[in-house]
Short mmCIF file of C-alpha atoms in Angstrom, two decimals:
data_model
loop_
_atom_site.label_atom_id
_atom_site.label_comp_id
_atom_site.label_asym_id
_atom_site.label_seq_id
_atom_site.Cartn_x
_atom_site.Cartn_y
_atom_site.Cartn_z
CA UNK G 142 -27.03 8.69 -41.08
CA UNK G 143 -27.74 5.14 -42.05
CA UNK G 144 -29.81 2.31 -40.72
CA UNK G 145 -26.68 0.84 -39.18
CA UNK G 146 -27.40 -1.23 -36.11
CA UNK G 147 -30.63 0.46 -35.08
CA UNK G 148 -30.18 2.06 -31.69
CA UNK G 149 -33.07 2.68 -29.34
CA UNK G 150 -32.61 6.34 -28.65
CA UNK G 151 -32.97 9.55 -30.57
CA UNK G 152 -29.99 11.48 -31.86
CA UNK G 153 -27.74 12.22 -28.85
CA UNK G 154 -26.55 15.67 -28.01
CA UNK G 155 -23.02 14.92 -26.85
CA UNK G 156 -20.29 12.29 -27.11
CA UNK G 157 -21.19 10.52 -23.86
CA UNK G 158 -24.83 10.16 -24.88
CA UNK G 159 -23.81 8.94 -28.32
CA UNK G 160 -21.54 6.26 -26.86
CA UNK G 161 -24.32 5.14 -24.52
CA UNK G 162 -26.81 4.98 -27.40
CA UNK G 163 -24.48 2.85 -29.49
CA UNK G 164 -24.28 0.24 -26.75
CA UNK G 165 -27.93 0.10 -25.73
CA UNK G 166 -29.98 -2.96 -26.69
CA UNK G 167 -33.73 -2.93 -27.27
CA UNK G 168 -36.12 -5.68 -26.24
CA UNK G 169 -36.87 -6.51 -29.87
CA UNK G 170 -33.17 -6.94 -30.57
CA UNK G 171 -32.86 -9.32 -27.62
CA UNK G 172 -35.83 -11.27 -28.93
CA UNK G 173 -34.26 -11.48 -32.39
CA UNK G 174 -30.99 -12.76 -30.96
CA UNK G 175 -32.88 -15.35 -28.91
CA UNK G 176 -34.70 -16.56 -32.02
CA UNK G 177 -31.40 -16.84 -33.90
CA UNK G 178 -29.49 -18.41 -31.02
CA UNK G 179 -32.16 -21.04 -30.36
CA UNK G 180 -31.50 -22.23 -33.88
CA UNK G 181 -27.83 -22.68 -33.01
CA UNK G 182 -28.82 -24.61 -29.90
CA UNK G 183 -30.44 -27.28 -32.03
CA UNK G 184 -27.77 -27.00 -34.71
CA UNK G 185 -25.14 -28.07 -32.17
CA UNK G 186 -27.45 -30.59 -30.56
CA UNK G 187 -28.19 -32.34 -33.85
CA UNK G 188 -24.61 -32.28 -35.15
CA UNK G 189 -22.84 -33.42 -32.01
CA UNK G 190 -25.40 -35.89 -30.66
CA UNK G 191 -24.18 -38.36 -33.30
CA UNK G 192 -21.02 -38.61 -31.18
CA UNK G 193 -23.18 -40.15 -28.44
CA UNK G 194 -25.48 -42.16 -30.71
CA UNK G 195 -22.86 -44.09 -32.70
CA UNK G 196 -21.75 -46.25 -29.75
CA UNK G 197 -25.43 -47.08 -29.19
CA UNK G 198 -25.86 -48.10 -32.82
CA UNK G 199 -22.96 -50.48 -32.35
CA UNK G 200 -24.71 -52.26 -29.48
CA UNK G 201 -28.00 -52.49 -31.39
CA UNK G 202 -26.94 -53.32 -34.93
CA UNK G 203 -23.40 -54.75 -34.62
CA UNK G 204 -23.70 -57.17 -31.72
CA UNK G 205 -21.77 -59.77 -33.70
CA UNK G 206 -18.98 -57.33 -34.61
CA UNK G 207 -17.66 -56.44 -31.18
CA UNK G 208 -20.58 -54.02 -30.61
CA UNK G 209 -18.81 -51.42 -32.75
CA UNK G 210 -19.90 -49.68 -35.93
CA UNK G 211 -17.09 -50.12 -38.52
CA UNK G 212 -14.85 -47.05 -38.71
CA UNK G 213 -15.66 -46.34 -42.37
CA UNK G 214 -19.40 -46.30 -41.63
CA UNK G 215 -18.79 -44.12 -38.57
CA UNK G 216 -16.98 -41.63 -40.77
CA UNK G 217 -19.87 -41.52 -43.22
CA UNK G 218 -22.52 -41.01 -40.54
CA UNK G 219 -20.46 -38.27 -38.87
CA UNK G 220 -19.50 -36.58 -42.11
CA UNK G 221 -22.73 -36.77 -44.09
CA UNK G 222 -24.36 -34.01 -42.02
CA UNK G 223 -21.43 -31.74 -42.78
CA UNK G 224 -21.78 -32.53 -46.49
CA UNK G 225 -25.36 -31.31 -46.21
CA UNK G 226 -24.11 -28.29 -44.26
CA UNK G 227 -21.84 -27.31 -47.11
CA UNK G 228 -24.68 -27.32 -49.64
CA UNK G 229 -27.09 -25.57 -47.26
CA UNK G 230 -24.63 -22.80 -46.39
CA UNK G 231 -23.96 -21.94 -50.02
CA UNK G 232 -27.57 -22.24 -51.21
CA UNK G 233 -29.18 -20.32 -48.35
CA UNK G 234 -26.38 -17.74 -48.33
CA UNK G 235 -27.02 -16.89 -51.98
CA UNK G 236 -30.80 -16.93 -51.53
CA UNK G 237 -30.55 -14.73 -48.44
CA UNK G 238 -28.85 -12.03 -50.52
CA UNK G 239 -30.93 -12.48 -53.69
CA UNK G 240 -34.39 -12.88 -52.15
CA UNK G 241 -33.96 -11.09 -48.84
CA UNK G 242 -33.63 -12.20 -45.22
CA UNK G 243 -37.38 -12.28 -44.53
CA UNK G 244 -38.22 -14.36 -47.60
CA UNK G 245 -35.84 -17.17 -46.64
CA UNK G 246 -35.51 -17.13 -42.85
CA UNK G 247 -37.51 -20.01 -41.37
CA UNK G 248 -37.38 -22.40 -44.32
CA UNK G 249 -34.15 -23.92 -43.01
CA UNK G 250 -35.90 -24.62 -39.71
CA UNK G 251 -38.70 -26.53 -41.45
CA UNK G 252 -36.08 -28.72 -43.11
CA UNK G 253 -34.43 -29.37 -39.74
CA UNK G 254 -37.74 -30.41 -38.14
CA UNK G 255 -38.60 -32.87 -40.92
CA UNK G 256 -35.08 -34.34 -41.04
CA UNK G 257 -34.83 -34.68 -37.25
CA UNK G 258 -38.08 -36.64 -37.09
CA UNK G 259 -36.92 -38.74 -40.04
CA UNK G 260 -33.66 -39.54 -38.25
CA UNK G 261 -35.49 -40.59 -35.10
CA UNK G 262 -37.81 -42.89 -37.05
CA UNK G 263 -35.22 -44.35 -39.46
CA UNK G 264 -35.93 -48.03 -40.06
CA UNK G 265 -34.82 -50.89 -42.26
CA UNK G 266 -36.51 -51.92 -45.49
CA UNK G 267 -37.47 -55.58 -45.87
CA UNK G 268 -34.65 -55.86 -48.40
CA UNK G 269 -32.00 -53.42 -49.52
CA UNK G 270 -31.39 -50.25 -47.53
CA UNK G 271 -30.79 -50.72 -43.80
CA UNK G 272 -31.43 -48.39 -40.88
CA UNK G 273 -27.99 -46.77 -41.16
CA UNK G 274 -28.62 -46.04 -44.83
CA UNK G 275 -31.88 -44.25 -44.09
CA UNK G 276 -30.22 -42.50 -41.14
CA UNK G 277 -27.51 -41.23 -43.49
CA UNK G 278 -30.12 -39.83 -45.88
CA UNK G 279 -32.01 -37.98 -43.14
CA UNK G 280 -28.82 -36.61 -41.63
CA UNK G 281 -27.75 -35.30 -45.03
CA UNK G 282 -31.08 -33.47 -45.30
CA UNK G 283 -30.66 -32.29 -41.71
CA UNK G 284 -27.28 -30.89 -42.68
CA UNK G 285 -28.82 -28.80 -45.46
CA UNK G 286 -31.18 -27.19 -42.94
CA UNK G 287 -28.47 -26.67 -40.35
CA UNK G 288 -26.13 -25.28 -42.99
CA UNK G 289 -28.78 -22.80 -44.08
CA UNK G 290 -29.07 -21.54 -40.51
CA UNK G 291 -25.44 -20.37 -40.43
CA UNK G 292 -25.52 -17.51 -42.97
CA UNK G 293 -29.13 -16.60 -42.22
CA UNK G 294 -28.85 -16.39 -38.41
CA UNK G 295 -25.45 -14.68 -38.60
CA UNK G 296 -26.73 -12.06 -41.03
CA UNK G 297 -29.96 -11.49 -39.13
CA UNK G 298 -28.12 -11.12 -35.80
CA UNK G 299 -25.55 -8.75 -37.30
CA UNK G 300 -28.04 -6.49 -39.06
CA UNK G 301 -30.44 -6.27 -36.10
CA UNK G 302 -27.74 -5.53 -33.52
CA UNK G 303 -26.69 -2.24 -31.94
CA UNK G 304 -23.32 -1.11 -33.26
CA UNK G 305 -21.51 -1.12 -29.94
CA UNK G 306 -22.93 -4.56 -29.06
CA UNK G 307 -22.82 -6.28 -32.46
CA UNK G 308 -19.93 -8.62 -31.69
CA UNK G 309 -21.39 -9.47 -28.30
CA UNK G 310 -24.80 -10.28 -29.75
CA UNK G 311 -23.26 -12.43 -32.47
CA UNK G 312 -21.21 -14.21 -29.82
CA UNK G 313 -24.36 -14.77 -27.75
CA UNK G 314 -26.09 -16.24 -30.78
CA UNK G 315 -23.21 -18.62 -31.39
CA UNK G 316 -22.78 -19.49 -27.70
CA UNK G 317 -26.00 -21.48 -27.78
CA UNK G 318 -23.97 -24.17 -29.54
CA UNK G 319 -22.41 -24.88 -26.16
CA UNK G 320 -25.82 -25.33 -24.56
CA UNK G 321 -26.85 -27.58 -27.44
CA UNK G 322 -23.86 -29.82 -26.83
CA UNK G 323 -24.51 -29.76 -23.09
CA UNK G 324 -28.19 -30.61 -23.55
CA UNK G 325 -27.30 -33.54 -25.80
CA UNK G 326 -25.07 -35.07 -23.14
CA UNK G 327 -27.56 -34.25 -20.35
CA UNK G 328 -30.54 -35.78 -22.17
CA UNK G 329 -28.41 -38.82 -22.91
CA UNK G 330 -27.69 -39.26 -19.20
CA UNK G 331 -31.37 -38.82 -18.30
CA UNK G 332 -32.50 -41.35 -20.91
CA UNK G 333 -29.85 -43.84 -19.87
CA UNK G 334 -30.99 -43.51 -16.26
CA UNK G 335 -34.61 -44.10 -17.29
CA UNK G 336 -33.76 -47.12 -19.44
CA UNK G 337 -31.08 -48.60 -17.19
CA UNK G 338 -32.96 -51.78 -16.23
CA UNK G 339 -34.36 -52.51 -19.74
CA UNK G 340 -30.87 -52.07 -21.23
CA UNK G 341 -29.28 -54.33 -18.63
CA UNK G 342 -31.95 -56.93 -19.42
CA UNK G 343 -31.41 -56.72 -23.18
CA UNK G 344 -29.09 -54.27 -24.95
CA UNK G 345 -31.50 -54.07 -27.89
CA UNK G 346 -33.48 -51.61 -25.74
CA UNK G 347 -30.76 -49.05 -26.42
CA UNK G 348 -32.70 -48.59 -29.65
CA UNK G 349 -35.27 -46.55 -27.71
CA UNK G 350 -32.61 -44.27 -26.24
CA UNK G 351 -30.95 -43.10 -29.46
CA UNK G 352 -34.28 -42.53 -31.23
CA UNK G 353 -35.70 -40.44 -28.38
CA UNK G 354 -32.40 -38.59 -28.13
CA UNK G 355 -32.62 -37.61 -31.80
CA UNK G 356 -36.31 -36.65 -31.55
CA UNK G 357 -35.73 -34.23 -28.66
CA UNK G 358 -33.82 -32.03 -31.09
CA UNK G 359 -37.04 -30.63 -32.58
CA UNK G 360 -38.16 -28.90 -29.36
CA UNK G 361 -36.20 -25.63 -29.91
CA UNK G 362 -37.35 -25.53 -33.54
CA UNK G 363 -41.00 -25.67 -32.52
CA UNK G 364 -40.38 -22.75 -30.15
CA UNK G 365 -38.81 -20.50 -32.80
CA UNK G 366 -40.45 -21.34 -36.12
CA UNK G 367 -43.30 -18.81 -35.73
CA UNK G 368 -40.98 -15.93 -34.77
CA UNK G 369 -38.66 -16.59 -37.68
CA UNK G 370 -41.40 -16.44 -40.28
CA UNK G 371 -42.77 -13.22 -38.76
CA UNK G 372 -39.48 -11.33 -38.50
CA UNK G 373 -39.60 -8.28 -40.81
CA UNK G 374 -36.97 -7.47 -43.40
CA UNK G 375 -33.87 -5.92 -41.87
CA UNK G 376 -33.71 -2.15 -42.22
CA UNK G 377 -30.16 -2.35 -43.54
CA UNK G 378 -31.03 -4.81 -46.33
CA UNK G 379 -34.11 -2.78 -47.24
CA UNK G 380 -32.05 0.40 -47.57
CA UNK G 381 -28.76 -0.83 -49.01
CA UNK G 382 -30.04 -3.52 -51.38
CA UNK G 383 -33.74 -2.99 -52.04
CA UNK G 384 -33.48 0.82 -51.73
CA UNK G 385 -36.95 0.74 -50.17
CA UNK G 386 -37.30 3.56 -47.65
CA UNK G 387 -40.75 2.44 -46.49
CA UNK G 388 -39.54 -1.08 -45.72
CA UNK G 389 -36.44 0.25 -43.98
CA UNK G 390 -38.54 2.50 -41.77
CA UNK G 391 -40.73 -0.46 -40.81
CA UNK G 392 -37.64 -2.44 -39.88
CA UNK G 393 -36.37 0.36 -37.67
CA UNK G 394 -39.76 0.73 -36.02
CA UNK G 395 -39.80 -3.00 -35.24
CA UNK G 396 -36.32 -2.86 -33.72
CA UNK G 397 -37.35 0.05 -31.51
CA UNK G 398 -40.58 -1.65 -30.45
CA UNK G 399 -42.68 1.16 -31.92
CA UNK G 400 -45.43 1.43 -34.48
CA UNK G 401 -44.33 2.63 -37.87
CA UNK G 402 -46.03 6.04 -37.61
CA UNK G 403 -44.35 6.69 -34.24
CA UNK G 404 -41.01 6.98 -36.03
CA UNK G 405 -41.82 9.32 -38.89
CA UNK G 406 -45.29 10.64 -38.25
CA UNK G 407 -46.82 8.84 -41.20
CA UNK G 408 -49.35 6.08 -41.44
CA UNK G 409 -48.08 2.56 -42.03
CA UNK G 410 -50.13 2.50 -45.20
CA UNK G 411 -48.86 5.85 -46.45
CA UNK G 412 -46.28 5.40 -49.21
CA UNK G 413 -42.85 6.90 -48.64
CA UNK G 414 -40.88 7.17 -51.85
CA UNK G 415 -37.18 6.34 -51.82
CA UNK G 416 -34.90 9.32 -51.98
CA UNK G 417 -33.27 8.17 -55.19
CA UNK G 418 -34.32 6.26 -58.27
CA UNK G 419 -35.85 2.80 -57.93
CA UNK G 420 -33.36 -0.01 -57.60
CA UNK G 421 -32.34 -1.63 -60.84
CA UNK G 422 -32.54 -5.31 -61.47
CA UNK G 423 -29.69 -6.93 -59.57
CA UNK G 424 -27.36 -9.54 -61.02
CA UNK G 425 -26.08 -11.04 -57.83
CA UNK G 426 -23.45 -13.42 -59.18
CA UNK G 427 -21.99 -10.86 -61.59
CA UNK G 428 -21.85 -8.18 -58.90
CA UNK G 429 -20.34 -10.63 -56.42
CA UNK G 430 -17.55 -11.58 -58.83
CA UNK G 431 -16.92 -7.93 -59.66
CA UNK G 432 -16.64 -6.94 -56.01
CA UNK G 433 -14.24 -9.74 -55.11
CA UNK G 434 -12.14 -9.25 -58.23
CA UNK G 435 -10.32 -6.57 -56.22
CA UNK G 436 -7.52 -7.98 -54.07
CA UNK G 437 -8.45 -5.88 -51.03
CA UNK G 438 -11.89 -7.54 -50.99
CA UNK G 439 -10.77 -11.00 -52.10
CA UNK G 440 -8.10 -11.07 -49.39
CA UNK G 441 -10.74 -10.78 -46.69
CA UNK G 442 -12.87 -13.56 -48.22
CA UNK G 443 -9.80 -15.80 -48.49
CA UNK G 444 -9.03 -15.04 -44.85
CA UNK G 445 -12.49 -15.94 -43.53
CA UNK G 446 -12.66 -19.08 -45.71
CA UNK G 447 -9.17 -20.39 -44.93
CA UNK G 448 -9.27 -19.79 -41.18
CA UNK G 449 -12.68 -21.47 -40.83
CA UNK G 450 -11.46 -24.43 -42.94
CA UNK G 451 -8.31 -24.90 -40.86
CA UNK G 452 -10.13 -24.49 -37.56
CA UNK G 453 -12.84 -27.03 -38.35
CA UNK G 454 -10.38 -29.79 -39.27
CA UNK G 455 -9.22 -29.84 -35.65
CA UNK G 456 -12.48 -28.76 -34.01
CA UNK G 457 -14.70 -31.36 -35.66
CA UNK G 458 -11.96 -33.96 -35.72
CA UNK G 459 -11.91 -33.77 -31.93
CA UNK G 460 -15.54 -32.92 -31.13
CA UNK G 461 -17.12 -35.58 -33.32
CA UNK G 462 -14.82 -38.18 -31.81
CA UNK G 463 -14.76 -37.08 -28.19
CA UNK G 464 -16.03 -40.47 -27.01
CA UNK G 465 -13.17 -42.19 -28.85
CA UNK G 466 -10.62 -39.87 -27.26
CA UNK G 467 -12.12 -40.36 -23.81
CA UNK G 468 -11.94 -44.14 -24.23
CA UNK G 469 -8.37 -43.96 -25.54
CA UNK G 470 -7.12 -42.04 -22.52
CA UNK G 471 -8.77 -44.46 -20.11
CA UNK G 472 -11.89 -42.52 -19.20
CA UNK G 473 -14.08 -45.54 -19.88
CA UNK G 474 -15.12 -48.71 -18.04
CA UNK G 475 -12.99 -51.83 -18.36
CA UNK G 476 -13.54 -54.42 -21.05
CA UNK G 477 -15.96 -56.41 -18.89
CA UNK G 478 -18.31 -53.45 -18.36
CA UNK G 479 -21.88 -53.71 -19.54
CA UNK G 480 -23.14 -51.63 -22.50
CA UNK G 481 -25.03 -49.37 -20.11
CA UNK G 482 -21.86 -48.66 -18.08
CA UNK G 483 -19.87 -47.83 -21.21
CA UNK G 484 -22.50 -45.45 -22.55
CA UNK G 485 -23.04 -43.88 -19.14
CA UNK G 486 -19.38 -43.05 -18.58
CA UNK G 487 -18.94 -41.69 -22.11
CA UNK G 488 -21.95 -39.43 -21.61
CA UNK G 489 -20.56 -38.20 -18.28
CA UNK G 490 -17.19 -37.47 -19.89
CA UNK G 491 -18.79 -35.49 -22.71
CA UNK G 492 -20.88 -33.54 -20.20
CA UNK G 493 -17.83 -32.65 -18.10
CA UNK G 494 -15.78 -31.43 -21.05
CA UNK G 495 -18.66 -29.38 -22.44
CA UNK G 496 -19.63 -27.85 -19.09
CA UNK G 497 -16.11 -27.04 -17.91
CA UNK G 498 -14.52 -26.21 -21.26
CA UNK G 499 -16.91 -25.24 -24.03
CA UNK G 500 -19.50 -23.20 -22.11
CA UNK G 501 -17.01 -21.02 -20.18
CA UNK G 502 -15.10 -20.40 -23.41
CA UNK G 503 -18.19 -19.18 -25.21
CA UNK G 504 -19.06 -16.71 -22.46
CA UNK G 505 -15.54 -15.37 -22.04
CA UNK G 506 -15.84 -14.48 -25.72
CA UNK G 507 -19.25 -12.87 -25.15
CA UNK G 508 -17.89 -10.58 -22.42
CA UNK G 509 -14.54 -9.72 -24.04
CA UNK G 510 -15.23 -9.53 -27.78
CA UNK G 511 -16.07 -5.81 -27.71
CA UNK G 512 -12.96 -5.04 -25.63
CA UNK G 513 -10.27 -7.33 -27.02
CA UNK G 514 -11.54 -7.43 -30.59
CA UNK G 515 -12.40 -10.32 -32.89
CA UNK G 516 -8.96 -10.70 -34.49
CA UNK G 517 -7.17 -10.63 -31.14
CA UNK G 518 -9.38 -13.38 -29.72
CA UNK G 519 -8.83 -15.48 -32.84
CA UNK G 520 -5.06 -15.09 -32.51
CA UNK G 521 -5.23 -16.05 -28.82
CA UNK G 522 -7.33 -19.12 -29.63
CA UNK G 523 -5.12 -20.43 -32.42
CA UNK G 524 -1.96 -19.82 -30.36
CA UNK G 525 -3.27 -21.71 -27.34
CA UNK G 526 -4.52 -24.59 -29.51
CA UNK G 527 -1.04 -24.96 -31.00
CA UNK G 528 0.49 -25.15 -27.52
CA UNK G 529 -2.13 -27.51 -26.07
CA UNK G 530 -2.24 -29.92 -29.03
CA UNK G 531 1.57 -30.05 -29.02
CA UNK G 532 1.66 -30.90 -25.31
CA UNK G 533 -1.01 -33.60 -25.62
CA UNK G 534 0.62 -35.14 -28.69
CA UNK G 535 4.12 -35.16 -27.22
CA UNK G 536 3.11 -36.47 -23.77
CA UNK G 537 0.18 -38.66 -24.80
CA UNK G 538 1.40 -42.00 -23.44
CA UNK G 539 2.88 -40.73 -20.15
CA UNK G 540 -0.29 -38.73 -19.46
CA UNK G 541 -2.49 -41.68 -20.32
CA UNK G 542 -0.61 -44.05 -18.04
CA UNK G 543 0.09 -41.79 -15.07
CA UNK G 544 -2.14 -38.70 -15.17
CA UNK G 545 -5.64 -39.32 -16.49
CA UNK G 546 -6.95 -36.26 -14.61
CA UNK G 547 -4.32 -34.04 -16.23
CA UNK G 548 -5.35 -35.40 -19.62
CA UNK G 549 -8.98 -34.44 -18.97
CA UNK G 550 -7.86 -30.95 -17.88
CA UNK G 551 -5.90 -30.50 -21.10
CA UNK G 552 -8.88 -31.53 -23.22
CA UNK G 553 -11.10 -29.16 -21.26
CA UNK G 554 -8.62 -26.37 -22.02
CA UNK G 555 -8.58 -27.31 -25.70
CA UNK G 556 -12.37 -26.97 -25.82
CA UNK G 557 -12.17 -23.71 -23.85
CA UNK G 558 -9.78 -22.11 -26.35
CA UNK G 559 -11.80 -23.37 -29.30
CA UNK G 560 -14.72 -21.30 -27.99
CA UNK G 561 -12.67 -18.42 -26.58
CA UNK G 562 -10.96 -18.34 -29.91
CA UNK G 563 -11.46 -19.18 -33.54
CA UNK G 564 -14.64 -21.27 -33.29
CA UNK G 565 -16.56 -18.16 -32.19
CA UNK G 566 -14.70 -15.52 -34.19
CA UNK G 567 -14.76 -17.38 -37.52
CA UNK G 568 -18.56 -17.12 -37.19
CA UNK G 569 -18.60 -13.48 -36.06
CA UNK G 570 -16.13 -11.90 -38.49
CA UNK G 571 -17.81 -12.88 -41.81
CA UNK G 572 -21.09 -11.46 -40.50
CA UNK G 573 -19.46 -8.03 -40.23
CA UNK G 574 -16.71 -7.51 -42.81
CA UNK G 575 -18.68 -7.81 -46.07
CA UNK G 576 -21.16 -5.45 -47.76
CA UNK G 577 -24.86 -6.00 -47.05
CA UNK G 578 -25.58 -7.12 -50.59
CA UNK G 579 -23.03 -9.95 -50.28
CA UNK G 580 -23.03 -10.62 -46.54
CA UNK G 581 -25.07 -13.82 -46.48
CA UNK G 582 -23.33 -15.24 -49.56
CA UNK G 583 -19.83 -14.51 -48.24
CA UNK G 584 -20.73 -15.87 -44.81
CA UNK G 585 -22.19 -18.98 -46.43
CA UNK G 586 -19.03 -19.53 -48.51
CA UNK G 587 -16.83 -19.05 -45.44
CA UNK G 588 -18.91 -21.48 -43.41
CA UNK G 589 -18.93 -23.97 -46.32
CA UNK G 590 -15.14 -23.93 -46.35
CA UNK G 591 -15.27 -24.67 -42.64
CA UNK G 592 -17.54 -27.61 -43.31
CA UNK G 593 -15.14 -28.84 -45.99
CA UNK G 594 -12.58 -29.07 -43.19
CA UNK G 595 -15.13 -30.81 -40.98
CA UNK G 596 -15.90 -33.32 -43.74
CA UNK G 597 -12.20 -34.04 -44.15
CA UNK G 598 -11.88 -34.58 -40.40
CA UNK G 599 -15.02 -36.73 -40.12
CA UNK G 600 -14.08 -39.09 -42.93
CA UNK G 601 -10.35 -39.24 -42.19
CA UNK G 602 -10.15 -39.22 -38.37
CA UNK G 603 -11.42 -42.73 -37.67
CA UNK G 604 -9.25 -44.26 -40.40
CA UNK G 605 -6.18 -42.22 -39.46
CA UNK G 606 -6.21 -42.86 -35.71
CA UNK G 607 -6.51 -46.63 -36.25
CA UNK G 608 -3.46 -46.77 -38.52
CA UNK G 609 -1.21 -49.43 -37.01
CA UNK G 610 -3.89 -50.63 -34.57
CA UNK G 611 -6.86 -49.32 -32.60
CA UNK G 612 -6.14 -45.67 -31.68
CA UNK G 613 -2.43 -46.31 -32.36
CA UNK G 614 -2.01 -43.11 -34.42
CA UNK G 615 -4.04 -40.83 -32.14
CA UNK G 616 -1.03 -38.94 -30.65
CA UNK G 617 0.32 -38.19 -34.14
CA UNK G 618 -3.14 -37.09 -35.28
CA UNK G 619 -3.28 -34.57 -32.44
CA UNK G 620 0.17 -33.35 -33.49
CA UNK G 621 -1.16 -32.83 -37.03
CA UNK G 622 -3.95 -30.71 -35.52
CA UNK G 623 -1.30 -28.49 -33.88
CA UNK G 624 0.32 -27.87 -37.28
CA UNK G 625 -3.03 -27.07 -38.87
CA UNK G 626 -3.79 -24.52 -36.15
CA UNK G 627 -0.44 -22.87 -36.88
CA UNK G 628 -1.56 -22.33 -40.47
CA UNK G 629 -4.79 -20.81 -39.11
CA UNK G 630 -2.78 -18.40 -36.97
CA UNK G 631 -0.72 -17.26 -39.96
CA UNK G 632 -3.84 -16.73 -42.09
CA UNK G 633 -5.47 -14.71 -39.29
CA UNK G 634 -2.48 -12.39 -38.90
CA UNK G 635 -2.12 -11.60 -42.59
CA UNK G 636 -5.64 -11.82 -44.04
CA UNK G 637 -8.25 -10.98 -41.38
CA UNK G 638 -9.27 -7.36 -40.63
CA UNK G 639 -10.37 -6.13 -37.22
CA UNK G 640 -14.05 -5.14 -37.14
CA UNK G 641 -14.25 -4.06 -33.49
CA UNK G 642 -15.86 -0.65 -33.10
CA UNK G 643 -16.53 -0.23 -36.82
CA UNK G 644 -19.91 0.66 -38.27
CA UNK G 645 -21.16 -1.80 -40.91
CA UNK G 646 -21.07 1.13 -43.35
CA UNK G 647 -17.29 0.87 -43.12
CA UNK G 648 -17.50 -2.40 -45.06
CA UNK G 649 -20.10 -1.33 -47.63
CA UNK G 650 -17.61 -0.04 -50.16
CA UNK G 651 -19.78 3.06 -50.56
CA UNK G 652 -19.91 5.25 -47.50
CA UNK G 653 -22.94 7.33 -48.44
CA UNK G 654 -26.50 6.54 -47.44
CA UNK G 655 -29.72 7.59 -49.11
CA UNK G 656 -31.90 7.09 -46.11
CA UNK G 657 -32.11 9.79 -43.49
CA UNK G 658 -32.42 7.97 -40.23
CA UNK G 659 -34.54 9.39 -37.46
CA UNK G 660 -32.74 7.37 -34.83
CA UNK G 661 -29.10 7.12 -33.80
CA UNK G 662 -27.17 4.55 -35.84
#
């Protein structure tokens, strides 16, 4: 027995009871997933709200330049958070494996709180750096915190989940991204409604809207910071890496909602010696390189890194520029519309696409991931994205001129199959298919490769689509996305393993366990 995915019942007596035990979820596990998923709510909120804020910045700070932030500056403001993500994912991934989950989890949230408040209060110096410069700095710092949340929350959710529900609980954690995007658009609409008359009197009052919109992002962090810092070390990490039986037993007791002595009949203060020799000093980087020097292990890491990279080029290229796409296809007021009308309709469009496309996609994944499997869903997602991007690219102008509603439906479907597809599974798979001692690092590297794709999309999209005129190259850009998704499909088929129904011990490399579990694993 191992500590794998602590299940709430004692050792079952027959196959039916064992299957039931594997799929049961305890209250503490639900609480842990909620703590992790709330972090992803604000992650998505903070990353994607810039899509709504940039048009506002144009009306406030570029009134003499057609009320539009220059495309190169837009690319920097959209991409700088992802640059921070990349650093945060690698740094926190390594620290999560070297120092432990408990020692690190929560620090990333403190960074997010500070950076979010800094973004909301960004101002201009008397001389030198302007408001957009300070905003770029704070969003880079914000990205480090958000990036750190990826490997930490994924690892925590995976190691605290029941085996038969692990994929579902990871998908639930990640699905809060959809609610974060939805909340960003909803809060934008509410704020625009509140400030309608001040904005119509003077568009400079839009300055209040984008600052409040940024500041609202700290609310979920305030709700979860205490729970993160008080989450005990995962039983799996304590056993497999620290080789600390006492700490592992405490982790299992927490997951079951019991006191420590209720599990093993000993006092919480009574020392339980590990069943083998004390763990030796670990050399994380050396061990990591040694493990992935074998092709069978390296192949999996290449698969999770490459598929996340290829996905995020298209996903962030579209999601960070959804307002641009909506305007290009005609879902925007005419040229004589007031600033408030433009911002209002863009917010409505973003809300519709998120509510009808992203959220349903996330929850179809939640309810099918344990039945269809992670790899199957990823293949379905990439395949449908290839088809949909090809259709939109090939029929862009006819759809724009004669079928605006059909265009919106196609973009809703694109968002749906991002979420019921690779956007969810590229997060889930790296949290399962690597050994405990490298799980956070490997997940962080995989996510960092994804953010490298997002950075490429953020910096290149605005320049690329305006090649030959405003939005002139948008159809071809969407066609490029179709080709990139094809590469993702090929990488998935040949490099990604299926983790459905497999115990995390399957991916440890060593199948034996030193800890005798008193509960079903």
